mmCIF file of C-alpha atoms in Angstrom:
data_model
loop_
_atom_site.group_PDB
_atom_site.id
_atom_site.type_symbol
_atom_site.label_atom_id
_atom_site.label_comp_id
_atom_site.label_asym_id
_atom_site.label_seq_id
_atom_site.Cartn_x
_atom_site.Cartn_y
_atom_site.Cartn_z
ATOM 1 C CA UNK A 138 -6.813 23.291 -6.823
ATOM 2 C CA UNK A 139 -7.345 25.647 -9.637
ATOM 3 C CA UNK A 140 -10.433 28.473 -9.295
ATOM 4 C CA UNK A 141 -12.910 27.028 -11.455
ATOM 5 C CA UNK A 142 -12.622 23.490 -8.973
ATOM 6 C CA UNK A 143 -12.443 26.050 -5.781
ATOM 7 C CA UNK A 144 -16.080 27.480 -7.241
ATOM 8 C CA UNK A 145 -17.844 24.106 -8.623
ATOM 9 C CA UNK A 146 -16.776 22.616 -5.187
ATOM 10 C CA UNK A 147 -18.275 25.188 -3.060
ATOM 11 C CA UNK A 148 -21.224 25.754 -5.470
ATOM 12 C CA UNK A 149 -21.860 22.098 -4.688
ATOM 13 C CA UNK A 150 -22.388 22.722 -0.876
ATOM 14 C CA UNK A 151 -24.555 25.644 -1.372
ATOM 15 C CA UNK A 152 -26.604 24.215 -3.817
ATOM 16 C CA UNK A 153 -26.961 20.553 -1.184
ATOM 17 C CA UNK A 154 -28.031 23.087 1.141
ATOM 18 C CA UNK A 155 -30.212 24.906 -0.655
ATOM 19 C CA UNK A 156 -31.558 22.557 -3.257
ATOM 20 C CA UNK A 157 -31.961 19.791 -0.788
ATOM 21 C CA UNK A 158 -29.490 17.316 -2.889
ATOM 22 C CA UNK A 159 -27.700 16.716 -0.226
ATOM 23 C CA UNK A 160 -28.419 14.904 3.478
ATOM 24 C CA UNK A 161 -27.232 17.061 6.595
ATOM 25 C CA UNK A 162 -24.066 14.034 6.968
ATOM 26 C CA UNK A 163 -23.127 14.705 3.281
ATOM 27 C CA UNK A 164 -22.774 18.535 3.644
ATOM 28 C CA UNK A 165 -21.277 17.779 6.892
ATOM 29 C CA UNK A 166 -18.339 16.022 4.816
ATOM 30 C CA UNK A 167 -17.926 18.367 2.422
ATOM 31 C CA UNK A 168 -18.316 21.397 4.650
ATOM 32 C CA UNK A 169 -15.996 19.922 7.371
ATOM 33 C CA UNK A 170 -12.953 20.426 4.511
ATOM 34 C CA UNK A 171 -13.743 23.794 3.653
ATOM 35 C CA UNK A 172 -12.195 26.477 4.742
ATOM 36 C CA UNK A 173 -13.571 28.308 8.018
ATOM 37 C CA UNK A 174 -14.426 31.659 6.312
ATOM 38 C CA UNK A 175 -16.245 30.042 2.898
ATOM 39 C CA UNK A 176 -18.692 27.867 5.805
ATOM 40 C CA UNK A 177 -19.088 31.241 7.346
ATOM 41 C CA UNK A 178 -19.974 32.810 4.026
ATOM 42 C CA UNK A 179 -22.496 29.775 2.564
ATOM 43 C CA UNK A 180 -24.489 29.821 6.076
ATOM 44 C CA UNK A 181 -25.010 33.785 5.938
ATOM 45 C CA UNK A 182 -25.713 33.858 2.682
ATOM 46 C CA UNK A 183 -28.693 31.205 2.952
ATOM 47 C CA UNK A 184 -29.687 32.834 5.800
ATOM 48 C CA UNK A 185 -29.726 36.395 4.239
ATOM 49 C CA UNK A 186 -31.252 35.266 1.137
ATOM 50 C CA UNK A 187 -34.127 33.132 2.775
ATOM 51 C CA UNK A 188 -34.674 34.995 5.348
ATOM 52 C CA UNK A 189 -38.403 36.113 4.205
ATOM 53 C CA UNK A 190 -38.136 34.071 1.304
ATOM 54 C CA UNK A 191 -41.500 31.210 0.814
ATOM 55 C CA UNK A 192 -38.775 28.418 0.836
ATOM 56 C CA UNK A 193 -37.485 29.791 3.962
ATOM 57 C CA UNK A 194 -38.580 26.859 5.975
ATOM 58 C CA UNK A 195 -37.475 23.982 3.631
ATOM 59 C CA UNK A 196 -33.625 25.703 3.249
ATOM 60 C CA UNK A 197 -33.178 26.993 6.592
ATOM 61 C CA UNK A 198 -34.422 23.937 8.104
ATOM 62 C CA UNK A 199 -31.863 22.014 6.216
ATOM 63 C CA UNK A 200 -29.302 24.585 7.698
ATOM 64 C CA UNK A 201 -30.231 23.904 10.823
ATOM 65 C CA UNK A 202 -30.196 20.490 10.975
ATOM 66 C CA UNK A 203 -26.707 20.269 9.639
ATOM 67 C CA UNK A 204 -25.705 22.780 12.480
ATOM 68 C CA UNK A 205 -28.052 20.545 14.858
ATOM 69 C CA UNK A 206 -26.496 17.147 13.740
ATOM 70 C CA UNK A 207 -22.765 18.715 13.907
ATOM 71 C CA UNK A 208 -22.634 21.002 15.847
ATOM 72 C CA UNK A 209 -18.629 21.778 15.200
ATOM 73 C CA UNK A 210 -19.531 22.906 12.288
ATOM 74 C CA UNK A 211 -21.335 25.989 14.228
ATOM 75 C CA UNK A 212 -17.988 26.511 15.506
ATOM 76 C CA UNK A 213 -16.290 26.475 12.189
ATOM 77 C CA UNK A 214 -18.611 28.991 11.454
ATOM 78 C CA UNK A 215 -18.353 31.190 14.085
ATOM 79 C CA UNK A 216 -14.323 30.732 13.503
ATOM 80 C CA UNK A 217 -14.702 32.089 9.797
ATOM 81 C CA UNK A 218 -16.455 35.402 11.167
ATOM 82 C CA UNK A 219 -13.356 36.339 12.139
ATOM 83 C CA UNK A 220 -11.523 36.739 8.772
ATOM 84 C CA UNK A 221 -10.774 40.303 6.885
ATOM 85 C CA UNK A 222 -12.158 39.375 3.860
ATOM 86 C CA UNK A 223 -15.766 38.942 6.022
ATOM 87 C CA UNK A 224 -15.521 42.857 6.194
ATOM 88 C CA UNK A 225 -14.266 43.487 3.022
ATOM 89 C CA UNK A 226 -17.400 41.594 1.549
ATOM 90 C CA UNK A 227 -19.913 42.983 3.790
ATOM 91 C CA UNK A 228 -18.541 46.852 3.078
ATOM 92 C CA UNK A 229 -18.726 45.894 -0.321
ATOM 93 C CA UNK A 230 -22.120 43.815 -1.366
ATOM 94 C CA UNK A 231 -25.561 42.567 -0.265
ATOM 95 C CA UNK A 232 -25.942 38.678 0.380
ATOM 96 C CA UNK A 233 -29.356 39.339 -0.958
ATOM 97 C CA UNK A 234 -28.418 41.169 -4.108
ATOM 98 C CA UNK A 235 -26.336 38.475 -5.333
ATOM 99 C CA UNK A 236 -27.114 34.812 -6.680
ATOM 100 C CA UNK A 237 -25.556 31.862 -5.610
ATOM 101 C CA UNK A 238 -23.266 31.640 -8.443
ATOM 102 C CA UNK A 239 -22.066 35.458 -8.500
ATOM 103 C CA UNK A 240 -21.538 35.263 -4.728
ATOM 104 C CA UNK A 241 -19.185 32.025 -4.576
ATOM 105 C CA UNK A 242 -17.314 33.226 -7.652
ATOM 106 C CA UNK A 243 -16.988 36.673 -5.790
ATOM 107 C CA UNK A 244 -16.374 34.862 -2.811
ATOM 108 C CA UNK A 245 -13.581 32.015 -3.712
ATOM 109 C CA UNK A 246 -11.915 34.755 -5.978
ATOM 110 C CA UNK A 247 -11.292 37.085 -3.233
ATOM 111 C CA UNK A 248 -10.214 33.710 -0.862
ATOM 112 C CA UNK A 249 -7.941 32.685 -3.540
ATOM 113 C CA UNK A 250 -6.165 35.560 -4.406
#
């Protein structure tokens, strides 16, 4: 899959999430695919960014009720934590500082290269 793919694909998850576009079963599907350390990424980012955000309750709730619904998807999670390139992001940026669209190109690049 080339890059630009890699980033509209995973875009498309974090915006479900975020956006609402997507039910918790549909970001299920697409989430169970994805690689360990990107799930890892897309949850902390959402919950970094909305963490005292005004639409905290509509996004985070729709976080939580994919991890409520399928809950091996917690695990996937939890399984991404584990990769370098989680340290090499956090020593180098700021969920918060970055928008959706800068953060999964910064992310997929890094995962891709």
């Amino acid at each position: 899959m080339s890059f630009e793919h890699e980033k509209q694909s995973a875009l498309r998850i974090l915006e479900g999430i975020e956006l609402g576009t997507m039910s918790a079963d549909e970001s299920y599907g697409l989430l169970r695919d994805a690689e360990p350390v990107l799930v890892y990424f897309i949850f902390k980012w959402l919950r970094k960014r909305y963490r005292d955000h005004e639409a905290a309750a509509g996004v985070l709730g729709r976080l939580a009720d994919i991890c409520n619904t399928h809950r091996s998807i917690t695990r996937t999670a939890k399984e991404g934590e584990e990769d370098p390139v989680v340290g090499w992001f956090e020593g180098s940026y700021r969920y918060k500082d970055l928008t959706g669209s800068e953060f999964i190109d910064i992310v997929v690049e890094k995962l891709e290269s």
